[in-house]
Amino acid sequence: MGRPAQVTRSDDAVEQTASVEELIGEYDEERPGRRLSRRLEHAITAVCFAVSMFVLYQVFSPLRQGGQFYLIIFLAAVLPLVFLCYRGLRSKRRAADGSQGDDNPGILDWVLAAVALVVCIYPVQPLVLGDGGGGFNAFLDRQGSLGAVDVAMGTLLMLLILEACRRTTGLILPAVCVAFFAFAYYGGFLPVTWSMSHAGMNFGDIINGFYNDASGFFGIPLDVAATYIVLFTIYGAVLEATGASRFFIDISFAAFRKSSSAPGRTVALSGFLLGTVSGSGTATAVSLGSVSWPILKKAGYPREAAGGMLAAAGIGAILSPPTLGAAAFIIAEYLGVNYLEVLLWATIPTVLYYLGIILAVEMDARKFGAREVQIATRSAWQLLWRFGYHFLSLFVIVAFLALGIPPFRAVVYATLLAAVFGLVERLVSGRDPLDPEAEHLPIGQAMPAYAVQLYRGLAAGVRSVLPVASVCAAAGIITSVIVKTGIGQSLASMLVSAAQSLTSNPTGVLILTAVFAAVAIALLGLAVPVTASFIIAWVVIGPALQTLGVSAPETAMFIFYYAVLSEVSPPTALAAVAASAITGGDAIKTMWQAWKYTLPAFLAPLAFVITENGSHLLMQGDALSILWTTLVSMLAVAALAIVTGGWLFGPAKPIVRALCVPAAGLLLYLQPFSIAAGLAFLAVAVALAWMTKASTRHTPSDDHSTTTLEENA
C-alpha cells in the first residue's frame, strides 16, 4: 500500500517544529499528557493494559455487586493514572540541550495518585474505620446519613476529581463545579423572591449527593465513560494498530487524485473515515494535517485556508457514525434509547455537515486556482480489494446494533474482528501494515511484533479515556447540585422569560429561545470540553426547549451539535489552533477559515427545534417527508456556503451573498410558504450571479488565482 504523503512530502514541505503527538498533547483540550521516561512509560502501559482487560472482561462477566461497584473500581483504576500521566503545570521540562526531556511525575503527583486510589477504593474496602468503612453494602446503607469518615473521604475525592479535571481540561470546568458547589451551600441565603433560591444544603448532604448517590460522581456521565466510551477508545486504538487509519487516508487520496479540488475532497473524506478511529477533533486534524498539508500546499492552498479545512474535517470525527463523540453515548443514556437510534438521528446532519465542507472545498479550489497534484498510489479499487477488510468491523457494529445487541458488546465484537484481521495481515504479509516499505519478516518475528503492537493499542485505548473519565466524574458535581436544588428548571425558566420579554408570539418565543440557547451553548463550549458542555446544557437549556414543545431527541441533538461547534469557534478553537501549528498559518485567521467551512452546516440544527418538520432531519417520520426535508436543507446549506465562501459561478457580489442569507433562513424553516420564498430569493441570487458571469469577458477567478498562487509561492 503506497502512502501518498511519503511520495509527495519533501524536506522543505514539512515545516512542523513539533511531532504530531506533541501537537496533540499541546492543543487537544482532552489530551495534554506528559512525556514519560521509558521505564515509567512501560509501567503505565502495563497498568493501562490490565485495566483494558478488566473492562473487556466486565462486558461478558459483570460484577455481581452491580453497576455502581464497577464504577467505583473503574474510577479507582483511572483517577490515579491521571496524576501520573498529566502534568500539574502546563510548562514542560527541557533537557540540558534545550530539547524536550522526560516529564515524569514528582513526589506530589505520586502522593495524589496514592490518595486517589485510597479514597476511590474506600467505599468497597471491608475494614471498619471509625463511623465509616465496613464494605460496599455498609456504605450504601449509610446513604443520606454519612459518617464523618465518609464525608472526609468524599471531600478528598471531590478535590482530587477537580484537580484531575484541571490537569486534563484547564481551570474553567473545575471553576464551574466550584460555583455549583457554592450555590448548593449558600443558596439558602438567597432572597426567597429569587426564582433560583432553595432551602439550602449542609456540607454533609452535599457530599452525600456527590459520593453516595446515583446523580453524583458515579452517575450517568461516568457510567457512560466506563461502559461505552472506554470500549470505543479501545476499538479505535486497535484499528490504529492494525493500520486502518493509514488505509483510510490512502483510499481517500486514491479516490480523488485526478482533479484540482482533489486535495480538499481528500481531506474531507479522510476526516470522516478517521472519525471511526479517533473521537477527538483536534487529534484527527493534527494527524490528517501531518499527511495532507504538503499536498495542499503544492495544490496552492494558503496556509490559513488549509488549516481551516483540516480543523473542519477533524471536527467531523465527533460527528461521524458509527462512533460519534462521547456526548452521543450520554444522549442514549439520558433518553433511554438504543445507541443505534442516536446514530440514525445523526445521519442526515452528518451529511449536511460534509456537504457544507465539500461545497466550501469546491469554491476554494476555484478561488485559489488550486492545481492538480499527482500522487503515486494504487487505485481506489486496488486498495479496497487488498485492505477493504478495515471497513468490516465498522459494519459489524451497525449490524449488531440493528440486531439488538447492546453497543458495548457490539464494539467488543468489532474490536476482536479488527484484531483478527490484523493477525491475518501479519500472517499473510509478514510485516507491519503501518510500514509497507518494511521487508518481509518470518512468522516467528512478525507475530511477536504484532502482539506488542496490539498490547500497546489496548493500553492506549484506556489511556485516551482518562481525560473523559475526569470530565464525566466532575460533571457529577454539576448534575447532583441541579437535581438537589432545582436550579436547572429555574435557569430554563429565565431563558424562556428573556424570549417572552421580546415577543408574545409563541413561534417567536421558540425561535428566540433557540437562538439564545445556541449562543449560550457555543459560549459554554469555549470554556469546557464538548462532553461537559453537553451535560451542563442538557440539564439547564434542555428543559427550556422542552417546555416550549420541542421533543427530547430534537433537544438533545440540537445541544450536541452546538456543543461541537465550540471546537472551531474563536477565540479558543483548539482544533484550528492545532491545524495552524501544522500549516504555519496565523491562528486567528485559521479559526475564521474553519468557521467558514463549518458554519453552514451548524446553522441547520436550528431547524430541529424551530419547526415541526425539523424532526424529519433526525430520521423521524415517513420516508417522503425525510427525503424532501433533507433536499431542502441541502439547498439551505448550499445558500449558506455561498454566503461564507463568496463564490457562485465566480466571485459572488455582495448583493448575491445578501440574497442568499434570507434564502437559507427561509429554506431552513421547512414550511411550504417559507420554502417557496427561500427558493425565490435563491433563484434571484443564482440568476444575478449567472448574468454577472455572462457579462464578464474573462473569468474573474483567473486573476485572483494567479495572485493567490504567486503569494503562496
CSV table of N, CA and C in Angstrom, one decimal, residues 168-256:
chain,number,residue,atom,x,y,z
A,168,THR,N,-6.5,18.0,33.0
A,168,THR,CA,-6.8,17.5,31.7
A,168,THR,C,-7.5,18.5,30.8
A,169,THR,N,-8.2,19.4,31.4
A,169,THR,CA,-9.1,20.4,30.6
A,169,THR,C,-8.8,21.8,30.9
A,170,GLY,N,-8.1,22.2,32.0
A,170,GLY,CA,-7.9,23.6,32.3
A,170,GLY,C,-8.8,24.0,33.5
A,171,LEU,N,-8.8,25.3,33.8
A,171,LEU,CA,-9.4,25.8,35.0
A,171,LEU,C,-10.9,26.0,34.9
A,172,ILE,N,-11.4,26.1,33.7
A,172,ILE,CA,-12.8,26.6,33.6
A,172,ILE,C,-13.8,25.6,34.2
A,173,LEU,N,-13.8,24.4,33.8
A,173,LEU,CA,-14.7,23.4,34.3
A,173,LEU,C,-14.6,23.2,35.8
A,174,PRO,N,-13.4,23.1,36.4
A,174,PRO,CA,-13.4,23.0,37.8
A,174,PRO,C,-14.0,24.2,38.5
A,175,ALA,N,-13.8,25.4,37.9
A,175,ALA,CA,-14.4,26.6,38.5
A,175,ALA,C,-15.9,26.6,38.4
A,176,VAL,N,-16.4,26.1,37.3
A,176,VAL,CA,-17.9,25.9,37.2
A,176,VAL,C,-18.4,25.0,38.3
A,177,CYS,N,-17.7,23.9,38.5
A,177,CYS,CA,-18.1,22.9,39.5
A,177,CYS,C,-18.1,23.6,40.9
A,178,VAL,N,-17.0,24.4,41.2
A,178,VAL,CA,-16.9,25.1,42.5
A,178,VAL,C,-18.1,26.0,42.6
A,179,ALA,N,-18.5,26.7,41.5
A,179,ALA,CA,-19.6,27.7,41.6
A,179,ALA,C,-20.9,26.9,41.9
A,180,PHE,N,-21.1,25.7,41.3
A,180,PHE,CA,-22.3,25.0,41.6
A,180,PHE,C,-22.3,24.5,43.1
A,181,PHE,N,-21.1,24.1,43.6
A,181,PHE,CA,-21.0,23.7,45.0
A,181,PHE,C,-21.3,24.8,45.9
A,182,ALA,N,-20.8,26.0,45.6
A,182,ALA,CA,-21.1,27.2,46.4
A,182,ALA,C,-22.6,27.5,46.4
A,183,PHE,N,-23.2,27.4,45.2
A,183,PHE,CA,-24.7,27.6,45.1
A,183,PHE,C,-25.4,26.6,46.0
A,184,ALA,N,-25.0,25.4,46.0
A,184,ALA,CA,-25.7,24.4,46.8
A,184,ALA,C,-25.6,24.7,48.3
A,185,TYR,N,-24.4,25.2,48.7
A,185,TYR,CA,-24.1,25.5,50.1
A,185,TYR,C,-24.7,26.8,50.6
A,186,TYR,N,-24.6,27.9,49.7
A,186,TYR,CA,-25.1,29.2,50.1
A,186,TYR,C,-26.4,29.6,49.5
A,187,GLY,N,-27.0,28.7,48.7
A,187,GLY,CA,-28.2,29.1,48.0
A,187,GLY,C,-29.4,29.4,49.0
A,188,GLY,N,-29.3,28.8,50.2
A,188,GLY,CA,-30.3,29.0,51.2
A,188,GLY,C,-30.4,30.4,51.7
A,189,PHE,N,-29.3,31.2,51.5
A,189,PHE,CA,-29.2,32.6,51.9
A,189,PHE,C,-29.8,33.6,50.9
A,190,LEU,N,-30.1,33.1,49.7
A,190,LEU,CA,-30.6,34.0,48.7
A,190,LEU,C,-32.0,34.4,49.1
A,191,PRO,N,-32.4,35.6,48.6
A,191,PRO,CA,-33.8,36.1,48.9
A,191,PRO,C,-34.8,35.1,48.4
A,192,VAL,N,-35.9,34.9,49.2
A,192,VAL,CA,-36.9,33.9,48.8
A,192,VAL,C,-37.6,34.3,47.5
A,193,THR,N,-37.6,35.6,47.2
A,193,THR,CA,-38.3,36.0,46.0
A,193,THR,C,-37.6,35.7,44.7
A,194,TRP,N,-36.3,35.3,44.8
A,194,TRP,CA,-35.5,34.9,43.7
A,194,TRP,C,-35.9,33.5,43.2
A,195,SER,N,-36.0,33.4,41.9
A,195,SER,CA,-36.5,32.1,41.4
A,195,SER,C,-35.5,31.0,41.7
A,196,MET,N,-34.2,31.3,41.8
A,196,MET,CA,-33.2,30.2,41.9
A,196,MET,C,-32.9,29.9,43.4
A,197,SER,N,-33.6,30.6,44.3
A,197,SER,CA,-33.3,30.3,45.7
A,197,SER,C,-33.8,28.9,46.1
A,198,HIS,N,-33.2,28.3,47.1
A,198,HIS,CA,-33.6,27.0,47.6
A,198,HIS,C,-33.5,26.9,49.1
A,199,ALA,N,-33.8,25.8,49.7
A,199,ALA,CA,-33.9,25.7,51.1
A,199,ALA,C,-32.5,25.6,51.7
A,200,GLY,N,-31.5,25.3,50.9
A,200,GLY,CA,-30.1,25.2,51.4
A,200,GLY,C,-29.7,23.8,51.8
A,201,MET,N,-28.4,23.5,51.7
A,201,MET,CA,-27.9,22.2,52.0
A,201,MET,C,-26.7,22.3,52.8
A,202,ASN,N,-26.6,21.4,53.8
A,202,ASN,CA,-25.4,21.4,54.7
A,202,ASN,C,-24.3,20.6,54.0
A,203,PHE,N,-23.1,20.8,54.5
A,203,PHE,CA,-21.9,20.2,53.8
A,203,PHE,C,-22.0,18.7,53.7
A,204,GLY,N,-22.5,18.0,54.7
A,204,GLY,CA,-22.6,16.6,54.6
A,204,GLY,C,-23.6,16.1,53.6
A,205,ASP,N,-24.7,16.8,53.5
A,205,ASP,CA,-25.7,16.5,52.5
A,205,ASP,C,-25.2,16.6,51.0
A,206,ILE,N,-24.4,17.7,50.8
A,206,ILE,CA,-23.8,17.9,49.5
A,206,ILE,C,-22.8,16.8,49.2
A,207,ILE,N,-22.0,16.4,50.1
A,207,ILE,CA,-21.0,15.3,49.8
A,207,ILE,C,-21.7,14.0,49.6
A,208,ASN,N,-22.8,13.8,50.4
A,208,ASN,CA,-23.6,12.6,50.2
A,208,ASN,C,-24.2,12.5,48.8
A,209,GLY,N,-24.6,13.6,48.3
A,209,GLY,CA,-25.1,13.7,46.9
A,209,GLY,C,-24.1,13.4,45.9
A,210,PHE,N,-22.8,13.8,46.2
A,210,PHE,CA,-21.7,13.5,45.3
A,210,PHE,C,-21.2,12.1,45.3
A,211,TYR,N,-21.1,11.6,46.6
A,211,TYR,CA,-20.3,10.4,46.9
A,211,TYR,C,-21.2,9.1,46.9
A,212,ASN,N,-22.4,9.3,47.4
A,212,ASN,CA,-23.2,8.1,47.6
A,212,ASN,C,-24.6,8.3,47.1
A,213,ASP,N,-24.7,8.7,45.8
A,213,ASP,CA,-26.0,9.0,45.2
A,213,ASP,C,-25.8,8.8,43.7
A,214,ALA,N,-26.9,8.3,43.1
A,214,ALA,CA,-26.8,8.0,41.6
A,214,ALA,C,-26.6,9.2,40.7
A,215,SER,N,-26.8,10.4,41.3
A,215,SER,CA,-26.6,11.6,40.4
A,215,SER,C,-25.2,12.2,40.6
A,216,GLY,N,-24.4,11.6,41.4
A,216,GLY,CA,-23.1,12.3,41.7
A,216,GLY,C,-21.9,11.7,40.9
A,217,PHE,N,-20.8,11.5,41.6
A,217,PHE,CA,-19.6,11.0,40.9
A,217,PHE,C,-19.9,9.8,40.0
A,218,PHE,N,-20.7,8.9,40.6
A,218,PHE,CA,-20.9,7.6,40.0
A,218,PHE,C,-22.2,7.6,39.2
A,219,GLY,N,-22.6,8.7,38.6
A,219,GLY,CA,-23.8,8.8,37.9
A,219,GLY,C,-23.7,8.5,36.4
A,220,ILE,N,-24.7,8.9,35.6
A,220,ILE,CA,-24.7,8.5,34.2
A,220,ILE,C,-23.5,8.9,33.4
A,221,PRO,N,-22.9,10.1,33.6
A,221,PRO,CA,-21.7,10.5,32.8
A,221,PRO,C,-20.6,9.5,33.0
A,222,LEU,N,-20.2,9.2,34.3
A,222,LEU,CA,-19.1,8.3,34.5
A,222,LEU,C,-19.5,6.9,34.0
A,223,ASP,N,-20.8,6.5,34.2
A,223,ASP,CA,-21.2,5.2,33.7
A,223,ASP,C,-21.0,5.1,32.2
A,224,VAL,N,-21.3,6.1,31.5
A,224,VAL,CA,-21.1,6.1,30.0
A,224,VAL,C,-19.6,6.0,29.7
A,225,ALA,N,-18.8,6.8,30.4
A,225,ALA,CA,-17.4,6.7,30.2
A,225,ALA,C,-16.8,5.3,30.4
A,226,ALA,N,-17.3,4.6,31.5
A,226,ALA,CA,-16.8,3.3,31.9
A,226,ALA,C,-17.4,2.2,31.1
A,227,THR,N,-18.5,2.4,30.5
A,227,THR,CA,-19.3,1.3,29.9
A,227,THR,C,-19.2,1.4,28.4
A,228,TYR,N,-19.2,2.6,27.8
A,228,TYR,CA,-19.2,2.8,26.4
A,228,TYR,C,-17.9,3.4,25.8
A,229,ILE,N,-17.6,4.6,26.4
A,229,ILE,CA,-16.6,5.4,25.8
A,229,ILE,C,-15.2,4.6,25.8
A,230,VAL,N,-14.9,4.0,26.9
A,230,VAL,CA,-13.6,3.3,27.0
A,230,VAL,C,-13.5,2.2,26.0
A,231,LEU,N,-14.6,1.5,25.8
A,231,LEU,CA,-14.6,0.4,24.8
A,231,LEU,C,-14.4,0.9,23.4
A,232,PHE,N,-15.0,2.1,23.1
A,232,PHE,CA,-14.9,2.6,21.7
A,232,PHE,C,-13.4,3.2,21.6
A,233,THR,N,-12.9,3.7,22.6
A,233,THR,CA,-11.5,4.2,22.5
A,233,THR,C,-10.5,3.0,22.3
A,234,ILE,N,-10.8,1.9,23.0
A,234,ILE,CA,-10.0,0.7,22.8
A,234,ILE,C,-10.2,0.2,21.3
A,235,TYR,N,-11.4,0.2,20.8
A,235,TYR,CA,-11.7,-0.1,19.4
A,235,TYR,C,-10.9,0.7,18.5
A,236,GLY,N,-10.9,2.0,18.7
A,236,GLY,CA,-10.2,2.9,17.8
A,236,GLY,C,-8.7,2.7,17.9
A,237,ALA,N,-8.2,2.4,19.1
A,237,ALA,CA,-6.7,2.2,19.2
A,237,ALA,C,-6.3,0.9,18.5
A,238,VAL,N,-7.2,-0.2,18.5
A,238,VAL,CA,-6.9,-1.4,17.8
A,238,VAL,C,-6.9,-1.2,16.3
A,239,LEU,N,-7.9,-0.4,15.9
A,239,LEU,CA,-7.9,-0.1,14.4
A,239,LEU,C,-6.7,0.6,14.0
A,240,GLU,N,-6.2,1.6,14.9
A,240,GLU,CA,-5.0,2.3,14.6
A,240,GLU,C,-3.8,1.3,14.5
A,241,ALA,N,-3.8,0.4,15.4
A,241,ALA,CA,-2.7,-0.6,15.5
A,241,ALA,C,-2.6,-1.5,14.3
A,242,THR,N,-3.8,-1.8,13.7
A,242,THR,CA,-3.9,-2.7,12.6
A,242,THR,C,-3.7,-2.0,11.2
A,243,GLY,N,-3.5,-0.7,11.2
A,243,GLY,CA,-3.3,0.1,10.0
A,243,GLY,C,-4.5,0.7,9.4
A,244,ALA,N,-5.6,0.7,10.1
A,244,ALA,CA,-6.9,1.2,9.5
A,244,ALA,C,-6.8,2.7,9.1
A,245,SER,N,-6.2,3.5,10.0
A,245,SER,CA,-6.1,5.0,9.8
A,245,SER,C,-5.3,5.3,8.5
A,246,ARG,N,-4.2,4.5,8.3
A,246,ARG,CA,-3.4,4.7,7.1
A,246,ARG,C,-4.2,4.4,5.9
A,247,PHE,N,-4.9,3.3,5.9
A,247,PHE,CA,-5.7,2.8,4.8
A,247,PHE,C,-6.8,3.9,4.5
A,248,PHE,N,-7.4,4.5,5.5
A,248,PHE,CA,-8.5,5.5,5.3
A,248,PHE,C,-7.9,6.7,4.5
A,249,ILE,N,-6.7,7.1,4.9
A,249,ILE,CA,-6.1,8.2,4.2
A,249,ILE,C,-5.7,7.9,2.8
A,250,ASP,N,-5.1,6.7,2.7
A,250,ASP,CA,-4.7,6.3,1.3
A,250,ASP,C,-5.8,6.2,0.3
A,251,ILE,N,-6.9,5.6,0.8
A,251,ILE,CA,-8.0,5.4,-0.1
A,251,ILE,C,-8.7,6.7,-0.4
A,252,SER,N,-8.6,7.6,0.5
A,252,SER,CA,-9.2,9.0,0.2
A,252,SER,C,-8.4,9.7,-0.8
A,253,PHE,N,-7.0,9.6,-0.8
A,253,PHE,CA,-6.2,10.2,-1.8
A,253,PHE,C,-6.4,9.5,-3.2
A,254,ALA,N,-6.6,8.2,-3.1
A,254,ALA,CA,-6.8,7.4,-4.4
A,254,ALA,C,-8.1,7.8,-5.0
A,255,ALA,N,-9.1,8.0,-4.2
A,255,ALA,CA,-10.5,8.2,-4.8
A,255,ALA,C,-10.6,9.6,-5.5
A,256,PHE,N,-9.8,10.6,-5.1
A,256,PHE,CA,-9.9,11.9,-5.8
A,256,PHE,C,-8.6,12.4,-6.4
